[in-house]
Amino acid sequence: MTYLSRLLVACCLVLGLSVVAPIADAQINPTQQSVSEDALFEALGTGGTVAGRTTIPDPAAGALIKPENRSWAVLQGSTLYTLSIVAVVGMIVLLTLFYVIRGKIRIDSGFAGRTIQRFNWVERFAHWTLASTFIILALTGLNLIIGRGVIMPIIGENAFGTLSAWGKIAHNYLAWPFMAALVMIFLLWVIHNVPNKLDLEWIKQGGGLLKKGVHPPARKFNAGQKVIFWAVVLGGAGLSYTGVMLLFPAWAGTPADWQFYQTIHALIAAALSAIVIAHIYIGSVGMEGAFDAMGSGEVDENWAKEHHALWVEEVKTSQARNSAQVQTPAE
Ligand code: HEM
């Protein structure tokens, strides 16, 4: 035994390291090579195995390096990284083009000056809880996928470390109010989001978004909004389920199952982020008068007539019925 190997054995004994001997057919000796990561990775790169024997009762601890974990890491750094950037940046580019070509969608008949209530405070509370938590969850989640490549080079390792640590805490805790708000908007709005024949007409006319003066009739929610609603509800449910599995790995199953949930979680998040960016655009700068619906809860009557004509009729009819009942006292 050379002086170096004696020293290595002594270190292992002192540190209580569990890897004590290589498996006979291993192409590399992990006991001797455990301090040289490069040599171990090289062995894996050629399709070799790196396995040892362990004295720890958990057999999983015997796997020094798992090749499938490396492919998962590669998936993170290449496929998910690229898809996330393409989804988010692609949607922003598309919306910018739409804005340049179509411009802001104005109220064709101008503001009426009279308003009509569109969403009450419970609906607005649910919406803004969902919106604010989703935006933070999306940004902190995106940071986990692309932050290392995009943000770290700009702000440096230390700031990125602090940002990511806080981001992880925010992500883990804000998931709960997000899920609560998701249940709320589902219960409040599902009744208005059942697809019907009117939606086909709305889609045929491009929602009136492409041409000035075109206003396909719609009830409280048009076909475009129904798409947003179901994308948020189903995507949000998928994110919630996979997210809970990620938070509680014991429920997820094996480490490979956990990695599967993580991949699905990231894919849904990228797709939903792109859809939500389009929603934010149309609910703010993209359409005149739209924001008020979630701001004050009151929208201009002409905006309502142009975008939700049948809903305005329903509201007016029920208002007329109510005031008739008030004026006719019970006998
Ligand atoms: C700053 C960001 C946001 C703004 C300005 C905004 C604006 C709006 C507005 C104005 C409406 C009502 C549209 C109408 O009168 O019919 C609305 C509805 C809605 N919002 Fe948002 N929103 C934002 C973020 C979000 C986020 C992040 C989500 C989900 C994750 C979300 C989900 C919904 C859903 C499901 C509806 C009902 C369906 C629809 O109208 O499309 N919103 N939002």
Coordinates of C-alpha atoms and ligand atoms in Angstrom, one line a residue:
M1 CA 0.0 0.0 0.0
T2 CA 1.4 3.3 -1.0
Y3 CA 1.5 6.2 1.4
L4 CA -1.3 8.0 -0.6
S5 CA -3.7 5.0 -0.5
R6 CA -3.0 4.5 3.2
L7 CA -3.8 8.2 3.7
L8 CA -7.1 7.8 1.7
V9 CA -8.2 4.8 3.7
A10 CA -7.4 6.6 6.9
C11 CA -9.5 9.6 5.7
C12 CA -12.4 7.3 4.8
L13 CA -12.3 5.7 8.2
V14 CA -12.1 9.0 10.1
L15 CA -15.0 10.5 8.0
G16 CA -17.0 7.3 8.3
L17 CA -17.5 7.1 4.5
S18 CA -19.7 4.2 3.5
V19 CA -18.3 3.3 0.1
V20 CA -15.9 0.5 1.0
A21 CA -15.3 -1.5 -2.1
P22 CA -16.0 -1.5 -5.8
I23 CA -18.2 -4.1 -7.5
A24 CA -15.9 -6.6 -9.2
D25 CA -17.0 -5.8 -12.8
A26 CA -17.0 -2.0 -12.4
Q27 CA -14.9 -0.2 -15.0
I28 CA -13.8 2.3 -12.5
N29 CA -13.0 2.1 -8.8
P30 CA -15.3 4.6 -7.0
T31 CA -13.5 4.1 -3.7
Q32 CA -10.3 5.4 -5.2
Q33 CA -11.8 7.8 -7.6
S34 CA -14.5 9.3 -5.3
V35 CA -12.4 12.4 -4.9
S36 CA -11.9 12.9 -8.6
E37 CA -15.3 13.8 -10.0
D38 CA -13.9 14.2 -13.5
A39 CA -12.7 10.6 -13.7
L40 CA -16.2 9.4 -12.6
F41 CA -18.0 11.6 -15.1
E42 CA -15.6 10.4 -17.9
A43 CA -16.4 6.8 -17.1
L44 CA -20.2 7.6 -17.3
G45 CA -19.7 9.5 -20.6
T46 CA -18.4 6.3 -22.2
G47 CA -21.5 4.4 -21.0
G48 CA -19.6 2.8 -18.1
T49 CA -21.1 2.2 -14.7
V50 CA -20.0 3.5 -11.4
A51 CA -21.3 1.4 -8.5
G52 CA -20.0 0.6 -5.1
R53 CA -21.0 -1.3 -2.0
T54 CA -22.5 0.6 1.0
T55 CA -22.8 -0.1 4.7
I56 CA -25.8 2.3 4.9
P57 CA -29.1 0.4 5.2
D58 CA -30.6 2.5 2.4
P59 CA -29.6 0.7 -0.8
A60 CA -30.3 3.9 -2.9
A61 CA -27.3 5.5 -1.1
G62 CA -25.1 3.0 -2.9
A63 CA -25.6 4.8 -6.2
L64 CA -22.8 7.3 -6.3
I65 CA -23.9 8.8 -9.7
K66 CA -27.2 8.0 -11.5
P67 CA -27.0 8.4 -15.2
E68 CA -30.8 9.1 -15.4
N69 CA -30.3 12.1 -13.1
R70 CA -27.8 13.4 -15.6
S71 CA -30.3 13.2 -18.5
W72 CA -32.8 14.9 -16.3
A73 CA -30.3 17.7 -15.6
V74 CA -29.6 18.0 -19.3
L75 CA -33.3 18.2 -20.0
Q76 CA -33.5 21.1 -17.6
G77 CA -30.6 22.9 -19.1
S78 CA -31.5 22.5 -22.7
T79 CA -35.1 21.5 -23.6
L80 CA -37.0 23.1 -20.8
Y81 CA -34.7 26.1 -20.8
T82 CA -35.3 26.7 -24.6
L83 CA -39.0 26.0 -24.4
S84 CA -39.6 28.4 -21.5
I85 CA -37.7 31.2 -23.3
V86 CA -39.5 30.5 -26.7
A87 CA -43.0 30.4 -25.0
V88 CA -42.5 33.7 -23.1
V89 CA -40.4 35.7 -25.6
G90 CA -42.4 34.3 -28.5
M91 CA -45.7 35.5 -27.1
I92 CA -44.3 38.9 -26.3
V93 CA -43.1 39.3 -29.9
L94 CA -46.5 38.1 -31.3
L95 CA -48.3 40.6 -29.1
T96 CA -46.0 43.5 -30.1
L97 CA -46.6 42.7 -33.7
F98 CA -50.4 42.6 -33.1
Y99 CA -50.2 45.9 -31.4
V100 CA -48.2 47.4 -34.2
I101 CA -50.6 46.1 -36.9
R102 CA -54.0 46.3 -35.2
G103 CA -53.3 49.0 -32.5
K104 CA -55.3 49.3 -29.4
I105 CA -58.9 48.0 -29.7
R106 CA -61.0 51.1 -29.1
I107 CA -64.6 51.5 -28.1
D108 CA -66.0 52.2 -31.6
S109 CA -69.0 54.2 -30.4
G110 CA -66.9 56.1 -27.8
F111 CA -67.5 56.2 -24.0
A112 CA -71.2 56.4 -23.0
G113 CA -70.3 57.9 -19.6
R114 CA -72.8 55.5 -17.9
T115 CA -71.4 52.3 -16.2
I116 CA -72.6 48.9 -15.5
Q117 CA -71.3 46.5 -12.8
R118 CA -69.3 43.7 -14.3
F119 CA -67.6 42.0 -11.3
N120 CA -68.3 42.4 -7.6
W121 CA -65.6 42.6 -4.9
V122 CA -65.5 38.9 -4.2
E123 CA -64.8 38.2 -7.9
R124 CA -62.2 40.9 -8.0
F125 CA -60.6 39.7 -4.8
A126 CA -60.4 36.1 -6.2
H127 CA -59.0 37.4 -9.5
W128 CA -56.3 39.6 -8.0
T129 CA -55.2 37.0 -5.5
L130 CA -54.9 34.5 -8.4
A131 CA -53.2 37.0 -10.7
S132 CA -50.6 38.4 -8.1
T133 CA -49.7 34.9 -6.8
F134 CA -49.5 33.5 -10.4
I135 CA -47.1 36.3 -11.5
I136 CA -44.8 35.7 -8.6
L137 CA -44.9 31.9 -9.0
A138 CA -44.2 32.2 -12.7
L139 CA -41.3 34.6 -12.2
T140 CA -39.7 32.6 -9.4
G141 CA -40.3 29.3 -11.2
L142 CA -38.9 30.6 -14.4
N143 CA -35.8 31.7 -12.4
L144 CA -35.2 28.1 -11.5
I145 CA -35.1 27.1 -15.2
I146 CA -33.4 30.0 -16.9
G147 CA -32.1 32.2 -14.0
R148 CA -28.6 30.5 -14.0
G149 CA -28.1 31.2 -17.7
V150 CA -29.9 34.5 -18.0
I151 CA -29.9 36.4 -14.7
M152 CA -26.8 35.1 -13.0
P153 CA -24.4 36.6 -15.6
I154 CA -26.1 40.0 -15.2
I155 CA -26.4 40.3 -11.4
G156 CA -23.5 38.0 -10.3
E157 CA -23.4 34.8 -8.2
N158 CA -24.0 36.3 -4.8
A159 CA -27.1 38.3 -5.7
F160 CA -28.4 35.5 -7.7
G161 CA -28.0 33.1 -4.8
T162 CA -29.9 35.4 -2.4
L163 CA -32.6 36.1 -5.1
S164 CA -33.1 32.4 -5.7
A165 CA -33.3 31.5 -2.0
W166 CA -36.0 34.1 -1.4
G167 CA -37.7 33.1 -4.7
K168 CA -37.8 29.4 -3.6
I169 CA -39.5 30.4 -0.3
A170 CA -42.0 32.7 -2.1
H171 CA -42.7 29.9 -4.6
N172 CA -43.4 27.3 -1.9
Y173 CA -45.7 29.4 0.2
L174 CA -47.6 31.4 -2.4
A175 CA -48.7 28.2 -4.1
W176 CA -51.3 27.9 -1.3
P177 CA -53.2 31.2 -1.8
F178 CA -52.9 30.5 -5.6
M179 CA -54.7 27.2 -5.2
A180 CA -57.4 28.8 -3.0
A181 CA -58.0 31.5 -5.5
L182 CA -58.1 29.0 -8.3
V183 CA -60.9 27.1 -6.5
M184 CA -62.7 30.4 -6.0
I185 CA -62.7 31.5 -9.6
F186 CA -63.7 28.1 -10.7
L187 CA -66.8 28.1 -8.4
L188 CA -67.7 31.8 -9.3
W189 CA -67.3 31.6 -13.1
V190 CA -67.7 28.0 -14.2
I191 CA -71.4 28.6 -14.9
H192 CA -70.6 31.3 -17.4
N193 CA -67.9 29.3 -19.2
V194 CA -69.8 26.3 -20.5
P195 CA -69.1 26.2 -24.2
N196 CA -72.2 26.8 -26.5
K197 CA -73.1 27.5 -30.2
L198 CA -72.5 31.3 -29.8
D199 CA -68.8 30.5 -29.3
L200 CA -68.5 29.2 -32.8
E201 CA -69.9 32.4 -34.3
W202 CA -67.6 34.4 -32.1
I203 CA -64.6 32.4 -33.3
K204 CA -65.8 32.7 -37.0
Q205 CA -65.7 36.4 -36.7
G206 CA -62.3 36.4 -35.0
G207 CA -63.8 37.7 -31.9
G208 CA -64.0 41.1 -33.6
L209 CA -60.4 41.6 -32.6
L210 CA -59.0 41.6 -36.1
K211 CA -61.3 44.2 -37.7
K212 CA -62.7 47.5 -36.5
G213 CA -66.5 47.6 -36.2
V214 CA -67.0 43.9 -35.9
H215 CA -68.8 42.9 -32.7
P216 CA -69.9 39.2 -32.4
P217 CA -72.6 38.8 -29.7
A218 CA -71.5 37.3 -26.4
R219 CA -72.9 36.7 -23.0
K220 CA -70.8 37.3 -19.8
F221 CA -67.8 35.5 -21.2
N222 CA -67.0 35.2 -24.9
A223 CA -65.2 32.2 -26.5
G224 CA -61.8 33.8 -26.1
Q225 CA -62.3 34.3 -22.4
K226 CA -63.6 30.8 -22.1
V227 CA -60.3 29.5 -23.5
I228 CA -58.5 31.6 -21.0
F229 CA -60.7 30.4 -18.2
W230 CA -60.3 26.7 -19.0
A231 CA -56.6 27.1 -19.6
V232 CA -56.2 28.7 -16.2
V233 CA -58.4 26.2 -14.4
L234 CA -57.0 23.0 -16.0
G235 CA -53.4 24.3 -16.2
G236 CA -53.7 25.6 -12.7
A237 CA -55.0 22.3 -11.5
G238 CA -52.2 20.5 -13.2
L239 CA -49.6 22.9 -11.7
S240 CA -51.2 22.4 -8.3
Y241 CA -51.2 18.6 -8.4
T242 CA -47.6 18.3 -9.7
G243 CA -46.5 21.1 -7.4
V244 CA -47.8 19.3 -4.3
M245 CA -45.9 16.2 -5.4
L246 CA -42.8 18.3 -5.7
L247 CA -43.3 19.8 -2.3
F248 CA -43.8 16.3 -0.7
P249 CA -41.4 14.0 -2.5
A250 CA -42.6 11.0 -0.4
W251 CA -46.0 11.3 -2.1
A252 CA -44.5 11.5 -5.5
G253 CA -42.9 8.0 -5.3
T254 CA -39.5 7.2 -6.7
P255 CA -36.9 10.0 -7.5
A256 CA -37.7 9.3 -11.2
D257 CA -41.4 9.9 -10.5
W258 CA -40.5 13.2 -8.8
Q259 CA -38.4 14.2 -11.9
F260 CA -41.4 13.3 -14.1
Y261 CA -43.7 15.6 -12.1
Q262 CA -41.1 18.4 -12.2
T263 CA -40.9 18.1 -16.0
I264 CA -44.7 18.2 -16.4
H265 CA -44.8 21.1 -13.9
A266 CA -42.3 23.2 -15.9
L267 CA -44.0 22.4 -19.3
I268 CA -47.5 23.5 -18.0
A269 CA -46.0 26.6 -16.4
A270 CA -44.3 27.6 -19.7
A271 CA -47.5 27.2 -21.7
L272 CA -49.8 28.9 -19.2
S273 CA -47.4 31.8 -18.8
A274 CA -47.5 32.4 -22.5
I275 CA -51.4 32.3 -22.5
V276 CA -51.6 34.6 -19.4
I277 CA -49.2 37.1 -21.0
A278 CA -51.8 37.4 -23.9
H279 CA -54.6 37.7 -21.3
I280 CA -52.8 40.5 -19.4
Y281 CA -52.2 42.4 -22.7
I282 CA -55.9 42.3 -23.7
G283 CA -57.0 43.1 -20.2
S284 CA -54.8 46.2 -20.0
V285 CA -53.1 48.1 -22.8
G286 CA -54.6 46.1 -25.6
M287 CA -58.3 47.0 -25.2
E288 CA -59.8 50.3 -24.2
G289 CA -62.1 50.1 -21.2
A290 CA -61.3 46.5 -20.4
F291 CA -59.2 47.0 -17.2
D292 CA -62.1 48.7 -15.4
A293 CA -63.9 45.4 -15.2
M294 CA -61.3 44.2 -12.7
G295 CA -60.3 47.7 -11.5
S296 CA -63.4 49.3 -10.2
G297 CA -65.7 46.5 -11.2
E298 CA -67.8 48.9 -13.3
V299 CA -67.4 49.0 -17.2
D300 CA -68.6 51.7 -19.6
E301 CA -72.0 50.7 -21.1
N302 CA -70.8 51.1 -24.7
W303 CA -67.8 48.8 -24.0
A304 CA -70.2 46.3 -22.6
K305 CA -72.6 46.5 -25.6
E306 CA -69.8 46.1 -28.1
H307 CA -68.1 43.1 -26.4
H308 CA -70.9 41.4 -24.4
A309 CA -74.2 42.6 -26.0
L310 CA -76.3 39.6 -24.8
W311 CA -75.0 39.9 -21.2
V312 CA -76.0 43.7 -21.2
E313 CA -79.5 42.6 -22.3
E314 CA -79.7 40.0 -19.5
V315 CA -78.5 42.6 -16.9
K316 CA -81.0 45.2 -18.1
T317 CA -83.9 42.7 -18.1
S318 CA -83.2 41.6 -14.6
Q319 CA -82.8 45.2 -13.4
A320 CA -86.1 46.1 -15.0
R321 CA -87.8 43.1 -13.4
N322 CA -86.4 44.0 -10.0
S323 CA -87.5 47.7 -10.2
A324 CA -91.0 46.5 -11.3
Q325 CA -91.2 44.3 -8.2
V326 CA -90.2 47.3 -6.0
Q327 CA -92.8 49.6 -7.6
T328 CA -95.6 47.0 -7.2
P329 CA -96.1 46.6 -3.5
A330 CA -97.3 43.2 -2.4
E331 CA -101.1 43.1 -1.6
Ligands
HEM1 C1 -51.8 42.4 -14.3 C2 -52.4 41.3 -14.8 C3 -53.8 41.1 -15.1 C4 -54.7 42.0 -15.6 C5 -54.6 43.5 -16.0 C6 -56.0 41.3 -15.8 C7 -57.2 41.8 -16.2 C8 -58.3 41.1 -16.3 C9 -59.6 41.7 -16.7 C10 -59.8 43.2 -17.1 C11 -60.5 40.7 -16.7 C12 -62.0 40.9 -17.0 C13 -62.3 40.8 -18.5 C14 -63.8 41.0 -18.7 O1 -64.3 42.1 -18.4 O2 -64.5 40.1 -19.1 C15 -59.9 39.5 -16.3 C16 -60.4 38.3 -16.2 C17 -59.8 37.1 -15.9 N1 -58.5 37.0 -15.5 FE1 -57.1 38.5 -15.5 N2 -55.7 40.0 -15.4 C18 -54.4 39.9 -15.0 C19 -53.8 38.7 -14.6 C20 -54.4 37.5 -14.6 C21 -53.7 36.3 -14.3 C22 -52.2 36.2 -13.9 C23 -54.6 35.2 -14.3 C24 -54.4 33.8 -14.1 C25 -53.4 33.2 -13.7 C26 -55.9 35.8 -14.7 C27 -57.0 35.1 -14.9 C28 -58.2 35.7 -15.3 C29 -59.4 34.9 -15.6 C30 -59.5 33.3 -15.6 C31 -60.4 35.8 -16.0 C32 -61.8 35.4 -16.5 C33 -61.8 35.1 -18.0 C34 -61.4 36.2 -18.9 O3 -62.0 37.3 -18.8 O4 -60.5 36.0 -19.7 N3 -55.7 37.2 -14.8 N4 -58.5 39.8 -16.1

